[in-house]
Coordinates of C-alpha atoms and ligand atoms in Angstrom, one line a residue:
X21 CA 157.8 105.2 156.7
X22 CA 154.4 103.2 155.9
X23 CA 153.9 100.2 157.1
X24 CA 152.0 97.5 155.4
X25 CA 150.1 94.3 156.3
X26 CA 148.8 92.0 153.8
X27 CA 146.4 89.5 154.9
X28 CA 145.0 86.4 152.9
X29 CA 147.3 87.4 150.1
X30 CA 150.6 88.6 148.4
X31 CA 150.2 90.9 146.3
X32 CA 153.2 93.2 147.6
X33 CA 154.2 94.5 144.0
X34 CA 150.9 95.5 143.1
X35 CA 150.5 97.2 146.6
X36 CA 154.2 99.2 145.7
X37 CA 153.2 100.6 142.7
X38 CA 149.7 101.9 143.9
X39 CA 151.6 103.6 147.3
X40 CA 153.6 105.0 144.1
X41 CA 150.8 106.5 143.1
X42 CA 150.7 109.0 145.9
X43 CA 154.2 109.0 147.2
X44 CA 157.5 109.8 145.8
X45 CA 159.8 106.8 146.6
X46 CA 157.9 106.1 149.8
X47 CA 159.8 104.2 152.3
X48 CA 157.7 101.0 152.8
X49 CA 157.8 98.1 155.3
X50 CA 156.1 94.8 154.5
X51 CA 155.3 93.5 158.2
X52 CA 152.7 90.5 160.0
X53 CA 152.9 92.9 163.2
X54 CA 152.7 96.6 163.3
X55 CA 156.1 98.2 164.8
X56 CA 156.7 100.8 167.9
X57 CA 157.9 103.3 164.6
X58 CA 155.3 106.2 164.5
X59 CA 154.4 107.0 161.1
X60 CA 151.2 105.4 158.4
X61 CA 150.0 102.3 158.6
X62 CA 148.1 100.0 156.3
X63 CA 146.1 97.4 156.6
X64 CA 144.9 95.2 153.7
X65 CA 143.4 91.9 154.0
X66 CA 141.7 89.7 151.7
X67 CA 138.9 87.3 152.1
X68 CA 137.4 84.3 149.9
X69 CA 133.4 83.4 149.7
X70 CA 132.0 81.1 147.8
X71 CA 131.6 82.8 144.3
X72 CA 134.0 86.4 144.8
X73 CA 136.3 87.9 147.4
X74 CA 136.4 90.4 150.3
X75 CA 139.0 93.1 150.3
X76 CA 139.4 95.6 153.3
X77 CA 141.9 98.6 153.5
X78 CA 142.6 100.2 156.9
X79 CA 144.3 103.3 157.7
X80 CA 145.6 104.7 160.7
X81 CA 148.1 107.2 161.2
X82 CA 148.0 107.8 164.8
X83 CA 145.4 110.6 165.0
X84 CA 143.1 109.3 161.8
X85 CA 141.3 106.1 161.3
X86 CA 140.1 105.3 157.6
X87 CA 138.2 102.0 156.0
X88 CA 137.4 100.8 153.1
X89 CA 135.7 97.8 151.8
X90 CA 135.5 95.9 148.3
X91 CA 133.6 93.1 147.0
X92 CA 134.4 91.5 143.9
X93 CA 132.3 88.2 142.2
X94 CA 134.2 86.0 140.0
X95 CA 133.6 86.2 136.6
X96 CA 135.3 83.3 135.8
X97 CA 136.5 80.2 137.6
X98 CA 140.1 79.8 135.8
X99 CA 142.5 80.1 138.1
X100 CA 144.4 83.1 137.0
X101 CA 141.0 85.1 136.5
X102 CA 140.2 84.5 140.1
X103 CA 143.7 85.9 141.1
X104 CA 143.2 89.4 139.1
X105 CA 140.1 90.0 140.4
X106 CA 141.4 89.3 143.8
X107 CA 144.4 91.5 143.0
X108 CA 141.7 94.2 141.2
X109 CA 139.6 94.1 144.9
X110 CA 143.0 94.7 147.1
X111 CA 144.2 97.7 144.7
X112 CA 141.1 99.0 144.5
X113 CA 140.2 99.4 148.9
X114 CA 143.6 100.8 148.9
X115 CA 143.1 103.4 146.1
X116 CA 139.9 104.4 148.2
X117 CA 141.6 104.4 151.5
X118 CA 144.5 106.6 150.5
X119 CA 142.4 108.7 147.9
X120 CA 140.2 109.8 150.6
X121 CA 143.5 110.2 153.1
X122 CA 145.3 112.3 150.7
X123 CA 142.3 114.0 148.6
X124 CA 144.2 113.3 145.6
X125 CA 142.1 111.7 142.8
X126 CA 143.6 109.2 140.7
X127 CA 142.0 109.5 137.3
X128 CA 143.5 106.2 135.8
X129 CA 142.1 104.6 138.9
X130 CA 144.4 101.3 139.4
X131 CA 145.9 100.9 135.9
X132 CA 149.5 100.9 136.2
X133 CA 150.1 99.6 133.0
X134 CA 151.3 101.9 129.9
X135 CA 148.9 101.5 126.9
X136 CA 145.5 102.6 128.0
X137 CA 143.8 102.8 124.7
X138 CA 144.9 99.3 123.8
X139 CA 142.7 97.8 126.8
X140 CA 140.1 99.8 125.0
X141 CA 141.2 98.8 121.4
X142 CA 141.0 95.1 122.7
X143 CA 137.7 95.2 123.9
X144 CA 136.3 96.7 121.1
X145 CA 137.8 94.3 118.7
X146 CA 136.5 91.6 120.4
X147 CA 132.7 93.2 119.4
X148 CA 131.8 94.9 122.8
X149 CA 129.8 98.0 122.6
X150 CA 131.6 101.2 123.4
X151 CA 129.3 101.1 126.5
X152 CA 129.8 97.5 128.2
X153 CA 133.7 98.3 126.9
X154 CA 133.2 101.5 129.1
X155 CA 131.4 100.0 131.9
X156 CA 134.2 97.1 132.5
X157 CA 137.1 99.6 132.3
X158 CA 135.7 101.6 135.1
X159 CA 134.7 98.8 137.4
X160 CA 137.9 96.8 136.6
X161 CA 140.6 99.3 136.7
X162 CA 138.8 102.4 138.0
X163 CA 139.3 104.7 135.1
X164 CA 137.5 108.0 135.8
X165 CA 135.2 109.0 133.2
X166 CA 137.3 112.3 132.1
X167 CA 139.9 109.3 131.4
X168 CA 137.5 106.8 129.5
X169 CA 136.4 110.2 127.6
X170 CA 139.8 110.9 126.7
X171 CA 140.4 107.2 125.6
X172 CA 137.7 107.1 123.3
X173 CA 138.6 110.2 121.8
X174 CA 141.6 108.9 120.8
X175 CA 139.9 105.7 119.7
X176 CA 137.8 107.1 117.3
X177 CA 140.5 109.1 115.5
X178 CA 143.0 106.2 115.4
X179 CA 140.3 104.2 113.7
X180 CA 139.7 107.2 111.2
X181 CA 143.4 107.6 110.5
X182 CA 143.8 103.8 110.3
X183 CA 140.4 102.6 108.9
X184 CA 141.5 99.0 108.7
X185 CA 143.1 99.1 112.1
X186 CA 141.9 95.8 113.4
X187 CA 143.4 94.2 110.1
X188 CA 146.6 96.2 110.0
X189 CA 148.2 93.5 110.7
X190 CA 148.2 91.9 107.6
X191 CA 151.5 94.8 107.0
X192 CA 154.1 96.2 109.2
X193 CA 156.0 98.7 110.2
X194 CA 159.9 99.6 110.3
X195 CA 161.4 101.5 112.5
X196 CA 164.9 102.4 111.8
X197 CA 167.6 103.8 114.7
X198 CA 170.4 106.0 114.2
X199 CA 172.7 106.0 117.5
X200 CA 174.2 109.0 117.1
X201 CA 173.5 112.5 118.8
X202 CA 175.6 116.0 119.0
X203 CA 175.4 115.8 122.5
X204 CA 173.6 113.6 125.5
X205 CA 170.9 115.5 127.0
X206 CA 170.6 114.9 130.5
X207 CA 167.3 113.2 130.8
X208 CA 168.0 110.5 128.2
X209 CA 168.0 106.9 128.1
X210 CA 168.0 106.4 124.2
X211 CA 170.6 104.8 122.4
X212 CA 172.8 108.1 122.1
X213 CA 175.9 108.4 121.3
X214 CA 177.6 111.8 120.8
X215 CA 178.8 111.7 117.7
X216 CA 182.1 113.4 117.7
X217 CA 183.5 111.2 120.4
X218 CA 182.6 107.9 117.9
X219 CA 183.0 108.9 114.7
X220 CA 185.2 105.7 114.2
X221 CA 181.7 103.5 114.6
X222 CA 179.8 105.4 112.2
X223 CA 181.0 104.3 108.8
X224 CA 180.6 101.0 110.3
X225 CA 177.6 101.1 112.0
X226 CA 176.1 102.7 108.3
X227 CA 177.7 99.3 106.5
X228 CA 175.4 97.4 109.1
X229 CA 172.7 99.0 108.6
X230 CA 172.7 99.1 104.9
X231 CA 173.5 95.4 104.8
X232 CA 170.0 94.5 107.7
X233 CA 168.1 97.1 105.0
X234 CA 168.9 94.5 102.2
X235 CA 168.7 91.5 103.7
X236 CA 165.4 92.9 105.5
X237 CA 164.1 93.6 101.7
X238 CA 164.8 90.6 100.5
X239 CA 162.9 88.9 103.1
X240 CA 159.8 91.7 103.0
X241 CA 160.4 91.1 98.9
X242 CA 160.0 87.1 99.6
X243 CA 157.0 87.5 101.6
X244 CA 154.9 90.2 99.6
X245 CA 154.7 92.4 102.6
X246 CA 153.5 96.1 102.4
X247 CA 154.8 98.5 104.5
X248 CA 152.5 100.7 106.4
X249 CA 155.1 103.1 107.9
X250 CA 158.9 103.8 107.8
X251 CA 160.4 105.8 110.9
X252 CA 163.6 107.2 111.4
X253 CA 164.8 107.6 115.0
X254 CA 167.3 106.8 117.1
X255 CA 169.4 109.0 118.7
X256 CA 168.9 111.5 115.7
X257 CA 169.1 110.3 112.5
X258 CA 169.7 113.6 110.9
X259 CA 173.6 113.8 113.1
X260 CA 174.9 111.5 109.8
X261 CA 176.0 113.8 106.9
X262 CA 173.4 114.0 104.0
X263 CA 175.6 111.4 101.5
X264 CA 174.9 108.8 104.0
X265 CA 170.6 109.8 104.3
X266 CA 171.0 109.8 101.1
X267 CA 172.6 106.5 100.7
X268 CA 170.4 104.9 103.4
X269 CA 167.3 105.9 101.5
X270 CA 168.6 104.9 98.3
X271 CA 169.0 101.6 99.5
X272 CA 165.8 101.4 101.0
X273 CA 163.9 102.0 97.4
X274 CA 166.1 99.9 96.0
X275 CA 165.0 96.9 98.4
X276 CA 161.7 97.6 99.8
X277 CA 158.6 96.6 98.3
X278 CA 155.7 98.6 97.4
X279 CA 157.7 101.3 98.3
X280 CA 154.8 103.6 96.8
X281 CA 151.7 101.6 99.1
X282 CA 153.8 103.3 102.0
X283 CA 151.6 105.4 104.2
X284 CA 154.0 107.5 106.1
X285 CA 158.1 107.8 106.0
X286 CA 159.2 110.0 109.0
X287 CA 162.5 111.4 110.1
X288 CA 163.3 112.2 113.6
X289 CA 165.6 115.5 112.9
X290 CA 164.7 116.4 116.7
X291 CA 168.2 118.1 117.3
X292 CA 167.9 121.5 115.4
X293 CA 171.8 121.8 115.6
X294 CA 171.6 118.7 113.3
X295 CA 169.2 119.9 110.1
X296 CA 170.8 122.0 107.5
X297 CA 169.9 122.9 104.0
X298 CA 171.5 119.5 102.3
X299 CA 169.8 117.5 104.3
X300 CA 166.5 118.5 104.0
X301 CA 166.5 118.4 100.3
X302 CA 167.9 114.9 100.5
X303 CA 164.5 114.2 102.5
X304 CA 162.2 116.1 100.5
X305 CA 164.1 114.0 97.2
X306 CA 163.3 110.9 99.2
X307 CA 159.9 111.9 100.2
X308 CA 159.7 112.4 103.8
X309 CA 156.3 113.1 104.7
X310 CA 157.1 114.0 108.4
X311 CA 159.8 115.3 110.3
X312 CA 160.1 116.3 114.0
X313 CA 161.8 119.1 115.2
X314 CA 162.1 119.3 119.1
X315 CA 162.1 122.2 120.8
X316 CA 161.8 120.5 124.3
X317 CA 161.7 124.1 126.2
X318 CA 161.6 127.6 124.6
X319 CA 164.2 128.6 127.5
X320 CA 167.2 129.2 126.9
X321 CA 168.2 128.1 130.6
X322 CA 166.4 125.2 130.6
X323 CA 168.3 124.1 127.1
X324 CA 171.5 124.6 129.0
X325 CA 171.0 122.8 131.9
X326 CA 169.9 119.8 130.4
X327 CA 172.7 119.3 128.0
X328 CA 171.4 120.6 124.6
X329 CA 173.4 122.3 122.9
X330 CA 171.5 124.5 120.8
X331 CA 169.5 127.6 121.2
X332 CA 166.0 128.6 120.8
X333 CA 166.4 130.5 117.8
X334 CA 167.9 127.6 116.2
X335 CA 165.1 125.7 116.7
X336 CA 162.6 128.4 115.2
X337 CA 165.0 129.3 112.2
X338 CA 165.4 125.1 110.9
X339 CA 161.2 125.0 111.6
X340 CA 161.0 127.9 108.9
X341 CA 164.1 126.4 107.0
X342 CA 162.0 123.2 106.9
X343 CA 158.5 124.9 105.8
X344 CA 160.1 127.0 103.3
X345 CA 161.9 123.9 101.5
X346 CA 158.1 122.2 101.4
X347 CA 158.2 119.4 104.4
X348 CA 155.2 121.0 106.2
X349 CA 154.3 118.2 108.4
X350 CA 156.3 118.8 111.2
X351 CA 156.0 117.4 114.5
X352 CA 157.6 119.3 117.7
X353 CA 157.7 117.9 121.0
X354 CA 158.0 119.6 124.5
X355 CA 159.0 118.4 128.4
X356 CA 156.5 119.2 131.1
X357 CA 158.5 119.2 134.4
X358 CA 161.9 120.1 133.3
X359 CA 164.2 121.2 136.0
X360 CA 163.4 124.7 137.1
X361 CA 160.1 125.1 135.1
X362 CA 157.2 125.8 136.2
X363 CA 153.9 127.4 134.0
X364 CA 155.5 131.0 133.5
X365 CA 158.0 129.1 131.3
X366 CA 155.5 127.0 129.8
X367 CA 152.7 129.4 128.9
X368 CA 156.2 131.0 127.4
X369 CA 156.8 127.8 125.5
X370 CA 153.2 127.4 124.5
X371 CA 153.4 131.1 123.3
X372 CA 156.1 130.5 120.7
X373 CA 154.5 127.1 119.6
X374 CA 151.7 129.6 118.8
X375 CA 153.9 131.1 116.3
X376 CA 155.0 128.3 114.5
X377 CA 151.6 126.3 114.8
X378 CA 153.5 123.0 114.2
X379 CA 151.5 120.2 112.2
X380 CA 151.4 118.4 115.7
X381 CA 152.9 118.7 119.5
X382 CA 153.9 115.6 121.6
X383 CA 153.9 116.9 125.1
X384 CA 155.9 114.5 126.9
X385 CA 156.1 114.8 131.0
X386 CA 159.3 114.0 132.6
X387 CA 159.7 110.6 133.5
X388 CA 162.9 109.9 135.9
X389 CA 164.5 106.6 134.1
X390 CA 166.9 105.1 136.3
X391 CA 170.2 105.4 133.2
X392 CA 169.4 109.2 132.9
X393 CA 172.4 111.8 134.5
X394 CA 169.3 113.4 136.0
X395 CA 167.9 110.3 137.7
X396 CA 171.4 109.8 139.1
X397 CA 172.0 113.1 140.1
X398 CA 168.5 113.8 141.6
X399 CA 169.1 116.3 144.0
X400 CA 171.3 118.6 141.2
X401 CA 168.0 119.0 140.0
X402 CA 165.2 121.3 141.2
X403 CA 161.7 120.3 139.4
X404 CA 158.5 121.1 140.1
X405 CA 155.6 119.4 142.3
X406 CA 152.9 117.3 141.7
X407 CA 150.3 119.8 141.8
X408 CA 152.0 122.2 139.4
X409 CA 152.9 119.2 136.6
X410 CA 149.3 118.5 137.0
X411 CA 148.5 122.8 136.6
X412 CA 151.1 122.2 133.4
X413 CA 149.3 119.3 131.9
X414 CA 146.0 120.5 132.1
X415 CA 147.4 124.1 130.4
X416 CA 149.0 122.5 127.4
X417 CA 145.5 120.2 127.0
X418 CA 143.4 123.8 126.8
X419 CA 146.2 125.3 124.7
X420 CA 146.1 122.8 122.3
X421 CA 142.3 122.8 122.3
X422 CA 142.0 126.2 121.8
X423 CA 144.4 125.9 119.3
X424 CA 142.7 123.3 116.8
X425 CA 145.0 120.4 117.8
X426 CA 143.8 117.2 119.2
X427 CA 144.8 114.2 121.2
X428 CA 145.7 110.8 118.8
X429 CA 147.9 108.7 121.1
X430 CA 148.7 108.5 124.7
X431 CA 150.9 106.3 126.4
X432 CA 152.2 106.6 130.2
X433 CA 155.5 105.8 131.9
X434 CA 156.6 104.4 135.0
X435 CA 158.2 106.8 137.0
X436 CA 156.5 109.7 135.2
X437 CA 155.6 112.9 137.4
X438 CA 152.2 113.4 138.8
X439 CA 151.4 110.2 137.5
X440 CA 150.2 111.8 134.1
X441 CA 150.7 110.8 130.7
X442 CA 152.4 111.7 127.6
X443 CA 150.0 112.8 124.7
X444 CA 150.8 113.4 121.0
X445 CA 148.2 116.2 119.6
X446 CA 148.3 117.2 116.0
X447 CA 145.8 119.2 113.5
X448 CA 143.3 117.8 111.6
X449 CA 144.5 114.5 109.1
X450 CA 148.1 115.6 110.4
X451 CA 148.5 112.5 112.7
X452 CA 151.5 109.8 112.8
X453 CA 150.5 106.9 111.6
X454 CA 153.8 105.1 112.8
X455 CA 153.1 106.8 116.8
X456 CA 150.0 105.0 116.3
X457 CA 150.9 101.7 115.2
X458 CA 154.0 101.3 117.8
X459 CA 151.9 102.2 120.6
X460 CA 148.7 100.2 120.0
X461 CA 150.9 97.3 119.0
X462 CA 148.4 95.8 116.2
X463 CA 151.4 94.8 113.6
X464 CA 154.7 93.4 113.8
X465 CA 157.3 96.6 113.7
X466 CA 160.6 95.6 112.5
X467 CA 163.7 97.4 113.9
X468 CA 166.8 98.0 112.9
X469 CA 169.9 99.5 113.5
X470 CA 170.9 100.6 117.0
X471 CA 168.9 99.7 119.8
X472 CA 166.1 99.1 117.6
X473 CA 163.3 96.4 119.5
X474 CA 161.5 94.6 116.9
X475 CA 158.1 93.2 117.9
X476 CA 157.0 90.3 115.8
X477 CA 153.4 89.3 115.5
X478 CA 151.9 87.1 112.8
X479 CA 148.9 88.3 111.7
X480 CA 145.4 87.2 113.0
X481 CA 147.9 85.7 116.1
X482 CA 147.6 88.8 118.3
X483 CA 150.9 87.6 119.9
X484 CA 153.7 89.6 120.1
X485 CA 158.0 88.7 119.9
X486 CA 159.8 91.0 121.5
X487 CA 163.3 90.9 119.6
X488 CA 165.9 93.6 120.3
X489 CA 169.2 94.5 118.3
X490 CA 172.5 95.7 120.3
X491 CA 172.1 99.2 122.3
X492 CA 175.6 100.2 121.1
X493 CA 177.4 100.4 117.9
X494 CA 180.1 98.4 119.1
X495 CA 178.0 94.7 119.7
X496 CA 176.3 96.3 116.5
X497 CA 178.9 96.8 114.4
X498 CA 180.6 93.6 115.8
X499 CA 177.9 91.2 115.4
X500 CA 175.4 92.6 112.9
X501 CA 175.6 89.5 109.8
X502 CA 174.9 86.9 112.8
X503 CA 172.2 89.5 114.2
X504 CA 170.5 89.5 111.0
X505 CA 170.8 85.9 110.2
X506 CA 168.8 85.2 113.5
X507 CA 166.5 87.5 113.2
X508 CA 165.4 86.1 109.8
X509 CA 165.2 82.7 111.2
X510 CA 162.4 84.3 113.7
X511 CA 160.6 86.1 111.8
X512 CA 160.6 82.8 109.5
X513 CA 159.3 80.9 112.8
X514 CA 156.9 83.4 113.9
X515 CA 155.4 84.1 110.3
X516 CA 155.0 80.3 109.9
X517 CA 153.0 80.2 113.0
X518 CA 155.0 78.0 114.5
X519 CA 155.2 79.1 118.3
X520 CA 156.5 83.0 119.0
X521 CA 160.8 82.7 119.8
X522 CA 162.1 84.5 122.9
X523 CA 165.5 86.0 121.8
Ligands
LIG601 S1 168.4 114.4 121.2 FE1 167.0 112.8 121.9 S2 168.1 110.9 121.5 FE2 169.6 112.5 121.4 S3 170.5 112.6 123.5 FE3 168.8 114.1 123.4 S4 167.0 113.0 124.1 FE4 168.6 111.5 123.6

């Protein structure tokens, strides 16, 4: 139990998800007078002077006594400026106090949020130098310099991948979801449905879709609009049977414009037990430039226990299926912190990648998302600790360094193990343009299909919609002509600059 006492503010959320930081699912108690209860106790309080503010942190757990102490100036008189620095100084005594408590270091220092690079992206656009850019993130938020290194890293080769990043906007993005699966895999809280048990919603899921791709064309037709990149996810887009890819695509070139300007189309085929022969050719026909193909674990046990239903060696065979029929740029991704792995079984995963040498690797840590089976059933599941997804981590970072492969786009999750984050690595000029745009948020990205969130941005506005389509085939397939016809009207709004809809 730790219990807390804020003083001269109320920033209890804040003070939650920082505790988070160091404990998993800590029992808190927000109290104005300490209890009889033995266990830690925190005091933060927060005082006002005439142009900044005082934070203190106090510890005590019965035999140890810690303190802490920030000042902050304003920079900025507006009221809601002078509230996140207030909010910056409290987070920041209490990192301090419990940083030196526990000895754990947290490199993102007091960012919670899950777009690092974008705060870096912002400031940049805006015509800092990389320096004062550098200098703000780590007296605002904290951020270690390993961190800011790691941020600009990434910077820079977005901006080379993207040269007119900061006027990317003046396109979009589609992304297109497939709801459909073989099989649920335990950690998942995509819109998945195992296709066997709904086959009666596909044919009319696919006569949705195909009529949002038209009436989506028609509108990108009307408004002149290139297309920077097309994705294919879902679920897996590759569980529908190669007529219907092919159909989808086919309507696609028939309705898009500038179907040739388009920098990247990629397919999510991350189920092996989905990609066969037929299907690939229907994809290299189309032009796929990318495909992913997810191994998750290269252990056979792990596979099984998290509910996918395919086996290692159909995973390697469909990756040299794929090469062999000329789609080369594949991505593969992998779980750090699946249950019952530690780094025996991934230095044994990273040893097979190292066979393949995949075009790029998303290593992903396991983030416990309240829908997931696993989240529900917690304790079926044994994972590892802290210190050891940090030990994984830092091993996949020096295997994919010593590999050739470097990092392009980073995003973290709540809830994620160790607090780490999840990083997409490729080769050289073998980077996803599509990861890049959905994560740095820089252009509208359309979605359709299943459980598809479209984000709407006009450009030069900065300002983004968020507008999402059903979860489930069912609403989907139920509602999809009114769905459309809405979503058309707010595109019209937003694009007309007239002020962004909430749907
Ligand atoms: S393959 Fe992907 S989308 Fe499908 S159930 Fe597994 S994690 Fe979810």
């Amino acid at each position: 139990m730790i219990e807390i006492r804020c003083e001269g503010h109320t920033f209890e959320r804040e003070v939650s998800l920082i505790l988070a930081l160091f404990y998993e699912d800590p029992a808190l108690a927000f109290v104005s007078r300490w209890t009889d209860e033995p266990g830690l106790k925190l005091k933060l309080s927060l005082r006002q002077q005439a142009d900044g503010v005082v934070a203190d942190s106090e510890l005590f757990d019965g035999h140890k006594r810690l303190f802490h102490q920030v000042q902050r100036s304003y920079v900025s008189l507006e009221e809601k400026a002078m509230r996140k620095t207030a909010k910056q100084a409290v987070n920041y005594a209490l990192l301090l106090v419990l940083e030196e408590y526990t000895g754990m270091e947290q490199g993102w220092g007091i960012l919670i949020g899950i777009r690092p690079t974008k705060l870096l992206h912002q400031l940049l656009s805006s015509g800092v130098s990389k320096e004062e850019a550098h200098r703000r993130l780590q007296q605002d938020v904290v951020l270690r310099p390993y961190k800011l290194q790691l941020l600009q890293e990434i910077v820079d080769r977005q901006l080379r991948v993207v040269p007119d990043f900061y006027q990317v906007d003046q396109e979009l993005s589609i992304y297109i979801g497939i709801p459909f699966c073989p099989t649920k895999c335990a950690y998942c809280t995509f819109p998945a449905y195992a296709i066997r048990s709904h086959t009666a919603s596909v044919n009319p899921f696919l006569e949705g879709l195909h009529y949002e791709l038209e009436r989506i064309g028609e509108w990108l037709t009307e408004h002149d609009q290139k297309i920077t990149s097309i994705y294919f996810g879902g679920g897996t887009p590759t569980s529908i049977t190669a007529e219907d890819m092919d159909m989808l695509f086919q309507t696609m070139h028939r309705k898009f414009p500038h179907m040739d300007k388009v920098r990247e189309l990629t397919v999510e085929a991350g189920r092996p037990d989905t990609i066969t022969r037929e299907k690939l050719e229907v994809m290299k026909r189309w032009e796929v430039d990318r495909i992913s193909i997810n191994p998750q674990s290269f252990t056979q046990e792990t596979l099984q226990a998290i509910g996918r239903h395919h086996t290692v060696e159909e995973t390697i065979e469909k990756y040299h299926l794929a090469m062999e029929m000329g789609l080369t740029n594949i991505n593969m991704d992998l779980i750090i912190g699946l249950p019952n792995e530690g780094l025996a079984e991934l230095a044994h995963s990273l040893r097979e990648v190292e066979k393949l040498m995949p075009a790029s690797l998303t290593v992903h840590t396991l983030s416990f998302k309240r829908a997931s089976e696993m989240t529900q059933n917690k304790e079926r599941y044994r994972v590892a600790s802290r210190d050891e997804i940090s030990a994984m981590m830092q091993m996949a970072s020096d295997w994919t360094q010593a590999n050739g492969y470097a990092p392009y786009y980073l995003y973290r999750q709540k809830n994620i193990l160790g607090n780490l984050e999840n990083v997409g690595y490729s080769l050289p000029d073998q980077e996803s343009i599509y990861n890049i745009m959905i994560m740095e948020e820089v252009q509208t990205i359309l979605g359709l299909g299943c459980g598809a969130v479209s984000k709407l941005m006009a450009p030069g506005s900065g300002k983004l919609t968020r507008w999402p389509n059903p979860k489930d085939p069912k609403t989907y397939n139920d509602t999809y002509k009114i769905l459309v016809e809405n979503k058309l009207r707010d595109l019209n709004e937003v694009y007309a600059g007239k002020s962004a809809v909430q749907s």
